[in-house]
Short mmCIF file of C-alpha atoms in Angstrom, two decimals:
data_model
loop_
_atom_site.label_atom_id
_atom_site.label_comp_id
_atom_site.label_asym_id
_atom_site.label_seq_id
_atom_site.Cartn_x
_atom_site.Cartn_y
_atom_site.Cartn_z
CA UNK U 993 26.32 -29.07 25.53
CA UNK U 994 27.08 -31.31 22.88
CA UNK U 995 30.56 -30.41 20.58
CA UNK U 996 30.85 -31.41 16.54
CA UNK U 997 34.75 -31.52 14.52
CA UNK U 998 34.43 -30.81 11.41
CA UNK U 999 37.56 -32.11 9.02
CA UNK U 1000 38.53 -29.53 6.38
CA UNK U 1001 40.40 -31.26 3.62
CA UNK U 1002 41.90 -30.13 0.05
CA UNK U 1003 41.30 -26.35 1.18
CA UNK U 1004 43.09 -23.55 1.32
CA UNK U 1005 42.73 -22.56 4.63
CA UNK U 1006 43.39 -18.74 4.35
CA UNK U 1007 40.88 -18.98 1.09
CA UNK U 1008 38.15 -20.05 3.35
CA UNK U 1009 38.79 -18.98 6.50
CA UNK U 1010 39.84 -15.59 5.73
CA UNK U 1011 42.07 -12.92 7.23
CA UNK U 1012 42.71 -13.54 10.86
CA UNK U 1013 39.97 -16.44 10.70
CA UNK U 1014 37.42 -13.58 9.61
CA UNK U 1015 34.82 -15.70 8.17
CA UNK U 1016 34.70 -18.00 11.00
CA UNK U 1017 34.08 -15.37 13.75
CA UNK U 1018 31.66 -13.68 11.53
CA UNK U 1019 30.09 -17.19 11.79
CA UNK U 1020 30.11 -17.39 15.54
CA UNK U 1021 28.49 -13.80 16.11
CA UNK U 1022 25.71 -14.82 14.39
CA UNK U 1023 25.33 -17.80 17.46
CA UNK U 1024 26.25 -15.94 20.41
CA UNK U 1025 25.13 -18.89 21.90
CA UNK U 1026 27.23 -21.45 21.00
CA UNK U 1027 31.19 -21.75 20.53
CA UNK U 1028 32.96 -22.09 17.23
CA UNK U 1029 36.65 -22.83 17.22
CA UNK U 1030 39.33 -23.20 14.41
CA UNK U 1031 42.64 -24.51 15.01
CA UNK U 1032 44.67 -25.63 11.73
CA UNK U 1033 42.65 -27.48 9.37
CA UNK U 1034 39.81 -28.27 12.02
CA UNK U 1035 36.34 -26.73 13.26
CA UNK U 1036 34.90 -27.07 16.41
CA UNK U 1037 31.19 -26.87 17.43
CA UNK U 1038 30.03 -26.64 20.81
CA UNK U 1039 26.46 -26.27 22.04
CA UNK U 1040 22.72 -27.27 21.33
CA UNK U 1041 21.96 -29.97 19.29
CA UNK U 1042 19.61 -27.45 17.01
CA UNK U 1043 22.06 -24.81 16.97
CA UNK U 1044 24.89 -27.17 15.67
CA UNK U 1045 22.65 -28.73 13.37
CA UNK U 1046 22.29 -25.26 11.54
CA UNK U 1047 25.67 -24.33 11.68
CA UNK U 1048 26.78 -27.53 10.17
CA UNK U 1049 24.56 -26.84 7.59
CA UNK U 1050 25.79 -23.53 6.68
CA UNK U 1051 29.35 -24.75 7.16
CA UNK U 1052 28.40 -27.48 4.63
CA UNK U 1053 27.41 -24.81 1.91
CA UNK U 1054 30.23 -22.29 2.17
CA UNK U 1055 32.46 -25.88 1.78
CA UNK U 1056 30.53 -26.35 -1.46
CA UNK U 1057 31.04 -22.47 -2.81
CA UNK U 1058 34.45 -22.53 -1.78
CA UNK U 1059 34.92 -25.90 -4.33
CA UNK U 1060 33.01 -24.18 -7.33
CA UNK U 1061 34.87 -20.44 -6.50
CA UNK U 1062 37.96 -21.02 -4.71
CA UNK U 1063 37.10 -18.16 -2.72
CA UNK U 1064 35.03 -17.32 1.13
CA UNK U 1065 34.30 -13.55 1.48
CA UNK U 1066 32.51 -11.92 4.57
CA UNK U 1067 29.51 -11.18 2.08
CA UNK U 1068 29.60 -15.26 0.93
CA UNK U 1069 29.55 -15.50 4.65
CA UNK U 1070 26.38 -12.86 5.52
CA UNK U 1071 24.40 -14.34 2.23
CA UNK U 1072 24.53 -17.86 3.51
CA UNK U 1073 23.64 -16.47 7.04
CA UNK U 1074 20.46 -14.66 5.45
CA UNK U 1075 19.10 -17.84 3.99
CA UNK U 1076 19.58 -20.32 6.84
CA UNK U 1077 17.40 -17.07 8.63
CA UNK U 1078 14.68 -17.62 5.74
CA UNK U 1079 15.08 -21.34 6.37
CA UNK U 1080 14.41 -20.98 10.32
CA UNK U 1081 11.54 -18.72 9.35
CA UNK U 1082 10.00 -20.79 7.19
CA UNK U 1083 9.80 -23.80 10.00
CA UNK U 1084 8.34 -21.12 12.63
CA UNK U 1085 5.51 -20.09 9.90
CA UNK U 1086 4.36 -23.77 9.26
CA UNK U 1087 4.07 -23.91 12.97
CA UNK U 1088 2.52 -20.81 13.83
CA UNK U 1089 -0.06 -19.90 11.04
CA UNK U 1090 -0.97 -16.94 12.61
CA UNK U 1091 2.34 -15.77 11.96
CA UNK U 1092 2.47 -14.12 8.07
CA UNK U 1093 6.20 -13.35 7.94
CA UNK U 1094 9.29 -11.79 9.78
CA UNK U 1095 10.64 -8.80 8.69
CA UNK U 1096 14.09 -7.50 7.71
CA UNK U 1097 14.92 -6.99 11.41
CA UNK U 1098 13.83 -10.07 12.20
CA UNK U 1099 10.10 -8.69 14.16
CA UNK U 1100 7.02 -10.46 13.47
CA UNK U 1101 4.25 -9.52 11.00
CA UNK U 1102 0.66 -11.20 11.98
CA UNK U 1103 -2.78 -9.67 11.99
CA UNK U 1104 -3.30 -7.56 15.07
CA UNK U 1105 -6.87 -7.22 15.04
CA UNK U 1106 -10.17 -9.61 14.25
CA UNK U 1107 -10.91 -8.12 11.02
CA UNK U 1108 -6.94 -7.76 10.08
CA UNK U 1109 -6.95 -11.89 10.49
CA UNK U 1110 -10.23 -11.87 8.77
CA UNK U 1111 -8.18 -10.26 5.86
CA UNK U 1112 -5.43 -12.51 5.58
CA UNK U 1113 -8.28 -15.64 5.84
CA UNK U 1114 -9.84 -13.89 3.21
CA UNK U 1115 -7.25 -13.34 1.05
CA UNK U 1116 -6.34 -17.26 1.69
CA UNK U 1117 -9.98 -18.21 -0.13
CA UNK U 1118 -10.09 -15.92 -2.30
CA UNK U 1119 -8.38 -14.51 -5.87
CA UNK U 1120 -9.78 -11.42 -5.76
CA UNK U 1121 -10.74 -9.28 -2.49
CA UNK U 1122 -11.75 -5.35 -1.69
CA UNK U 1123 -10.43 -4.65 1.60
CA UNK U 1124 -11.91 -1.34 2.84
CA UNK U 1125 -11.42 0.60 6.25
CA UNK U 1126 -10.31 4.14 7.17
CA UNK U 1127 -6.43 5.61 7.23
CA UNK U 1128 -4.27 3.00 10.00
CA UNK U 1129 -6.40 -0.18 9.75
CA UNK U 1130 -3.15 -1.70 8.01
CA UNK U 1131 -4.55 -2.61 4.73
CA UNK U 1132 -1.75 -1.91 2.99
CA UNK U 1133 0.78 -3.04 5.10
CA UNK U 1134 -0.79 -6.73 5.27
CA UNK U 1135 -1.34 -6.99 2.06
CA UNK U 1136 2.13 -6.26 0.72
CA UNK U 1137 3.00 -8.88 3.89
CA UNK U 1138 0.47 -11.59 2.56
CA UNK U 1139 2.56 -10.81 -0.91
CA UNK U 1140 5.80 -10.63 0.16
CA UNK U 1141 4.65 -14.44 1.57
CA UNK U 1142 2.95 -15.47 -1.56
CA UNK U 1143 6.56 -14.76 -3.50
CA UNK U 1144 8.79 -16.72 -0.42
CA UNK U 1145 6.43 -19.36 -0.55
CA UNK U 1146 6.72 -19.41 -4.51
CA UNK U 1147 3.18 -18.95 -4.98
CA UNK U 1148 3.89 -16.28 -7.35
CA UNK U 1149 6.35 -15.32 -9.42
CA UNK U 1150 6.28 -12.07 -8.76
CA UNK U 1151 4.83 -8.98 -6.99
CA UNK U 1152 3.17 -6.19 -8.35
CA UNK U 1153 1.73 -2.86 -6.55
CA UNK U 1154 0.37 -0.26 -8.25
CA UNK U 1155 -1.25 3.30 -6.98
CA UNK U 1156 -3.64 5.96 -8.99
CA UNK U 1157 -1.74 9.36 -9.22
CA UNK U 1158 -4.01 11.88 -8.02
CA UNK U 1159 -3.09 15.38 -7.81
CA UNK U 1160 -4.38 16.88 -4.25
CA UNK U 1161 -3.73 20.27 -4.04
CA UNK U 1162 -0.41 20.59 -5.98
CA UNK U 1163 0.31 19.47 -10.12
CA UNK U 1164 2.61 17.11 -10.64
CA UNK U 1165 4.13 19.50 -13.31
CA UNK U 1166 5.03 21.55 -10.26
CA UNK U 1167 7.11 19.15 -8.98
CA UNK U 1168 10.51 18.59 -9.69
CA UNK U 1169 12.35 15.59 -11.31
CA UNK U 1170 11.63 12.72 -13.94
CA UNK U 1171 8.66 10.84 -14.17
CA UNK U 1172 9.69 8.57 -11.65
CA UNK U 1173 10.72 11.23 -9.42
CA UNK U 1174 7.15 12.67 -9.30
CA UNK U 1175 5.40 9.54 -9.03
CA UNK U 1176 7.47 8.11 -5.98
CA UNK U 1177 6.28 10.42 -3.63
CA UNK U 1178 2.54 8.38 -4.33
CA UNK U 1179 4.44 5.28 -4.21
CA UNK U 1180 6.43 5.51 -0.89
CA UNK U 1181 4.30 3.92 1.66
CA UNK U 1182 4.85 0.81 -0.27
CA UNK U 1183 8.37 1.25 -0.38
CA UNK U 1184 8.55 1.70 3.52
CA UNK U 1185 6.18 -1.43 3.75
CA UNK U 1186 8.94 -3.83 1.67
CA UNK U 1187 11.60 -2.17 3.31
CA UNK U 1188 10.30 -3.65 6.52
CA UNK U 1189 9.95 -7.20 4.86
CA UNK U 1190 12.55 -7.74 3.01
CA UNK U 1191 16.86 -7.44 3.40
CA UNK U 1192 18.09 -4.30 1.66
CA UNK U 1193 20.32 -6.32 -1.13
CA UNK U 1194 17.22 -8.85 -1.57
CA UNK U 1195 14.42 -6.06 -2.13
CA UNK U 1196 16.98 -4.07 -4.31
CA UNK U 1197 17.48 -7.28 -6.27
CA UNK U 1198 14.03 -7.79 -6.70
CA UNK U 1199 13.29 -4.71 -7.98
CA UNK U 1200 16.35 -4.76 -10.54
CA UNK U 1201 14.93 -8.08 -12.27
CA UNK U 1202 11.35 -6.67 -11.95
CA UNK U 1203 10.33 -9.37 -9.24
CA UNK U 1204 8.40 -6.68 -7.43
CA UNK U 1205 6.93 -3.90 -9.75
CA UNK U 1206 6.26 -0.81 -8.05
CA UNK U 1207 3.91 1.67 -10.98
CA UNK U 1208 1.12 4.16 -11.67
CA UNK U 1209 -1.95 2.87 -12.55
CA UNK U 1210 -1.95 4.16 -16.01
CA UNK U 1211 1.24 1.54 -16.51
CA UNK U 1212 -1.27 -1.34 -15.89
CA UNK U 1213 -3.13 -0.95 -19.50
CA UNK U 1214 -2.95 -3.86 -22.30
CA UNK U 1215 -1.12 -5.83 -19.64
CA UNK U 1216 -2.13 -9.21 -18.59
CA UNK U 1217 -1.49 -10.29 -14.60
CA UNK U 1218 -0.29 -13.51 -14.54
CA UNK U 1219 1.32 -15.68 -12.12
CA UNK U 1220 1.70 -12.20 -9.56
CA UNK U 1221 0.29 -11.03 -6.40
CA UNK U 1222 -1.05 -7.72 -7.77
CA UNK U 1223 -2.36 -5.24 -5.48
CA UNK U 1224 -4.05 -1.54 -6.31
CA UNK U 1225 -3.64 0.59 -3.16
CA UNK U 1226 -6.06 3.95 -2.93
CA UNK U 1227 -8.29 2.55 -5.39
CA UNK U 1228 -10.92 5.18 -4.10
CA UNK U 1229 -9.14 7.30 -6.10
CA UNK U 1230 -9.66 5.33 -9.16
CA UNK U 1231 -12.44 6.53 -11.24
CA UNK U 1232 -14.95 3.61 -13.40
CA UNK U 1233 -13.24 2.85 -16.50
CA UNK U 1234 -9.20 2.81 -14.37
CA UNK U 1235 -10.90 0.18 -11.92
CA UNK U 1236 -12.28 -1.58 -14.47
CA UNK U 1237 -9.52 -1.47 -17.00
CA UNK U 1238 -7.13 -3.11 -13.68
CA UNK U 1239 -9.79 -5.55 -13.14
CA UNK U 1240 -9.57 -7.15 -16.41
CA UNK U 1241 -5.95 -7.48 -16.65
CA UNK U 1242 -6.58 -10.54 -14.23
CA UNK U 1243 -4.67 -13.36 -15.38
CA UNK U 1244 -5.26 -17.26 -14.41
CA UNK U 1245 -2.78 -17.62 -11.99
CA UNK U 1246 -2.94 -13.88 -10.38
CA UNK U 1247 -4.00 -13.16 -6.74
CA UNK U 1248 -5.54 -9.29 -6.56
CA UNK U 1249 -6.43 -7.05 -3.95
CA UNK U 1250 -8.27 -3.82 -4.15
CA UNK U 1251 -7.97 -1.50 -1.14
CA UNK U 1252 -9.26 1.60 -0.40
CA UNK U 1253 -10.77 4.07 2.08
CA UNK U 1254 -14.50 5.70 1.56
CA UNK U 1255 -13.89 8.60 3.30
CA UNK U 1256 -10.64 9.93 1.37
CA UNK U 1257 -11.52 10.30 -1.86
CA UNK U 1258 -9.54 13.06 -4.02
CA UNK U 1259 -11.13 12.72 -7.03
CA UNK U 1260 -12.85 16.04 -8.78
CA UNK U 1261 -16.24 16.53 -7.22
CA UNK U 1262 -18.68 15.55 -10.03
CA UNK U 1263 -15.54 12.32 -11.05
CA UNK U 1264 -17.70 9.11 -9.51
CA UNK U 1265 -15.58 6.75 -7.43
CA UNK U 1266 -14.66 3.38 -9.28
CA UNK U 1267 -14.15 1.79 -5.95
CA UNK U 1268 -17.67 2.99 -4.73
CA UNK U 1269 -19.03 1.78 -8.76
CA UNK U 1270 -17.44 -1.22 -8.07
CA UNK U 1271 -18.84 -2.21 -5.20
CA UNK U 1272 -22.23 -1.46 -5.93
CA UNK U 1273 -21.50 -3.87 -9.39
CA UNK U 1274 -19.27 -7.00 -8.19
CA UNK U 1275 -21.09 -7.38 -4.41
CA UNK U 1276 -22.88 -10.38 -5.62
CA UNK U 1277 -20.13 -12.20 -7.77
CA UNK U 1278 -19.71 -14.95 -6.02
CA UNK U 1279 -15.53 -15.90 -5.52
CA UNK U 1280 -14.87 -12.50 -4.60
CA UNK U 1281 -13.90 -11.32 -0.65
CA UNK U 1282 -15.09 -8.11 0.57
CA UNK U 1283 -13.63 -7.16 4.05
CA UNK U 1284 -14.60 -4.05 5.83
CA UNK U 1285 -12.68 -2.56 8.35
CA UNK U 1286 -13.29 0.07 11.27
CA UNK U 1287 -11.83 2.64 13.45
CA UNK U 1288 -11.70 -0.73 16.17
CA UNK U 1289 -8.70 -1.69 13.85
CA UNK U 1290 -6.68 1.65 13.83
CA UNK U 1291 -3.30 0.09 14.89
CA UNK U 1292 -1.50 4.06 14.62
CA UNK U 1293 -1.19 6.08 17.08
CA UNK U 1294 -3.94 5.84 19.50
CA UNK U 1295 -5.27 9.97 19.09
CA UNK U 1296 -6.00 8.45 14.95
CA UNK U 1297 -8.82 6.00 15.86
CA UNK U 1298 -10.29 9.15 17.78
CA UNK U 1299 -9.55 10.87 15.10
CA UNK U 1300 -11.42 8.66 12.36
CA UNK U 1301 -14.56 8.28 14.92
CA UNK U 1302 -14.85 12.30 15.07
CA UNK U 1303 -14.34 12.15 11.72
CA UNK U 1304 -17.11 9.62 11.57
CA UNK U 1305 -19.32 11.67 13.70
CA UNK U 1306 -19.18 15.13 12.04
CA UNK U 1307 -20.17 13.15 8.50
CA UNK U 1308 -23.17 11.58 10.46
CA UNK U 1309 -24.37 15.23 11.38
CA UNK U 1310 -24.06 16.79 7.90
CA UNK U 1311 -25.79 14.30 6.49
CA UNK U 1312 -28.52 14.43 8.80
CA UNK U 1313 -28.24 18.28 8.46
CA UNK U 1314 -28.43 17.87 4.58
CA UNK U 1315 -31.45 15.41 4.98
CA UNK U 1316 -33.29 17.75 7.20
CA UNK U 1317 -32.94 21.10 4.55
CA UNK U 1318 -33.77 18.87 1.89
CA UNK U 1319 -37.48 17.95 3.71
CA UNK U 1320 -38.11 22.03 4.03
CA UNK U 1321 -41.09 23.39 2.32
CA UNK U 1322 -39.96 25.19 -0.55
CA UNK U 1323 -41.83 28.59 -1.51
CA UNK U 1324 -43.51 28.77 -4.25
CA UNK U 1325 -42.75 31.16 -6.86
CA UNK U 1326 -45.23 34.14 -6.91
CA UNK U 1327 -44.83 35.53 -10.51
CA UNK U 1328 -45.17 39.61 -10.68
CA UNK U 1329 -48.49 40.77 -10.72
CA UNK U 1330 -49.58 44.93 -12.12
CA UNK U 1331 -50.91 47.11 -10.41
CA UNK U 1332 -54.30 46.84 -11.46
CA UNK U 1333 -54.98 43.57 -10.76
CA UNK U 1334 -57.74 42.84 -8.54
CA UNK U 1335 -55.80 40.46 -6.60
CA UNK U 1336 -52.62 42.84 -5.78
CA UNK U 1337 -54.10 46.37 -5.89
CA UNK U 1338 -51.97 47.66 -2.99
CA UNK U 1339 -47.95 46.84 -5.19
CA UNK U 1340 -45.96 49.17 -6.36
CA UNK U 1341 -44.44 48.27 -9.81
CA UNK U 1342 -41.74 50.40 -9.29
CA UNK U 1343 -40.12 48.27 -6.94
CA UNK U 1344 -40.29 45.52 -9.69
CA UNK U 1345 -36.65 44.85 -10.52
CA UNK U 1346 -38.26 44.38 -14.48
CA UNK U 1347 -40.09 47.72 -14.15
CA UNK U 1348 -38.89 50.81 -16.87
CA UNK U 1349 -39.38 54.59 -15.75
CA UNK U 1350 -41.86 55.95 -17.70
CA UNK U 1351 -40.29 59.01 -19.76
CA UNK U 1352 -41.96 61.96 -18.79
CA UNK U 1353 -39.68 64.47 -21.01
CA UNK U 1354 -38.15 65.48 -17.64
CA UNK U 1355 -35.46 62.83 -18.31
CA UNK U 1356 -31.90 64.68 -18.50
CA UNK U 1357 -30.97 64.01 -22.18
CA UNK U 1358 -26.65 62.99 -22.65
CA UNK U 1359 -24.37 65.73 -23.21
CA UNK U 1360 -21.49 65.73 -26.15
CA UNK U 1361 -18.70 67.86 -24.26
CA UNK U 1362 -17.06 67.56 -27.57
CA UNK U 1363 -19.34 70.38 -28.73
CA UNK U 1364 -19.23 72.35 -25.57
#
């Protein structure tokens, strides 16, 4: 165990040690590890050479904010704490690139399957990329993770997510609140994927100076997408000219990704899929990624990759039901023939639904009860 001194001079030792030494055993909780020690105008370190090393360095910067504020608080304290973290995190990622980020509790976010790390390569080569793949494959969640990167590693400048608002099964007029109010409910699974990436004050921050941009699609129009990590979520529910208007806001320094799932589409029934258009259109442009994903990269529950495969199955029948009515022999339509016709002498025109009663005066005639 190796032990460090560090000299405090021309400060005000209550000012930066706080209450009861406050600060300074906020300091050592965060290095349960390791001893920190103030008596009068002295600190002392004790333990691993890394470990000191760190806390010398935060030491060193609260020393510094103290001489520009005059003033330690436990939140000067915590902020400091949260960036040597980012620091430390940033070392571990350039030595484990498999690694994409940590999250706000500290857990690791990498690619859990083949085709999730074939994503995230993807993504890596390319400015523009369709990831596709059925509910629980993680598409969303890595790709706000790849952006929440992209903006640490200043890549970016700045995030922005956007979702098509697609009524399914209840109007949006129905439901209560602002604008905002009935759009978040779309919204929220990328507001529980941040929340997992990034410290409460820092995400809240981010949103207030519109470093992340959470918005409808219809907000995207006459923009231009520069310098961001932009990613459209649920883009099967886009139809042609949305997917095509978000395409072309594309900047020169934007990266974009287009998920979406096939099988989930809640668009009218005759309203054509811009994500299936797309596809169809941009498959050959070459500089563009296209990863497909499968029920193999469900990462949910386990019961949802069955789930997807009967899912899978039943859509295989139908359309093998559908193929098989639609090779049927269809009957040909035998137009009415009379009576006397050579061909049909034995049919009854009667039965014709065309065919009038002949009026052989027997025919009761109306009655005016007026006049009876």
């Amino acid at each position: 165990m190796v032990e460090k001194v560090i000299t405090l001079e021309n400060v005000s030792l209550i000012d930066f040690l706080g209450p009861d030494n406050q600060n300074i055993r906020q300091l050592a909780a965060a290095f349960p590890g390791s001893k920190i020690i103030s008596r009068g105008n002295e600190i002392k370190i004790q333990g691993q050479t890394p470990v000191i090393s760190r806390i010398n360095d935060i030491l060193s910067a609260l020393l510094e904010h103290y001489h520009q504020y005059g003033q330690i608080t436990d939140k000067t304290v915590a902020q400091y704490l949260s960036s040597a973290d980012e620091d430390q995190q940033d070392r571990i990622l350039a030595a484990s690139p498999d690694v994409i980020l940590f999250g706000s509790k500290g857990g690791v976010i990498k690619a859990k399957t083949a085709n999730q790390q074939r994503l995230v390569d993807t993504v890596l080569k390319n400015d523009l990329v369709f990831a596709l793949g059925p509910a629980g494959t993680g598409k969303t969640y890595i790709s706000v993770a790849l952006a929440v990167r992209a903006l640490k590693n200043k890549e970016v400048k700045k995030i922005i997510i956007s979702r098509p608002v697609v009524e399914a099964g209840e109007s949006l007029g129905f439901l209560p609140g602002d604008m905002k109010e009935k759009v978040d409910p779309y919204l929220r699974p990328i507001y529980d994927a941040l929340e997992d990436m990034l410290p409460p004050e820092k995400f809240k921050f981010y949103l207030e100076n519109k470093t992340i941009e959470i918005a409808p699609l219809a907000y995207m129009r006459g923009r231009t997408l520069n310098n961001a990590f932009v990613l459209l979520d649920e883009a099967q529910n886009t139809t042609p000219s949305q997917l095509k208007m978000f395409l072309t806001r594309m900047g020169p320094s934007a990266k974009v990704m287009v998920n979406g799932d096939r099988s989930q589409i809640d668009l009218p029934t005759k309203q054509k899929s811009g994500l299936i258009q797309a596809l169809d259109i941009l498959r050959d442009v070459s500089g563009i990624g296209f990863v497909e994903m499968t029920a193999e990269d469900v990462v949910r529950h386990r019961l949802v990759k069955q789930i997807v495969q009967a899912y899978d199955k039943f859509d295989v029948e139908m359309q093998h039901e559908q193929a098989n009515q639609a090779n049927r022999p269809i009957r040909e339509y035998q137009p009415y023939r009379r009576p006397n016709n050579p061909g049909n002498a034995g049919s009854d025109p009667g039965k014709h639904p065309d065919a009038r009663r002949e009026d052989d005066g027997t025919r009761d005639l109306p009655v005016n009860h007026e006049q009876i």
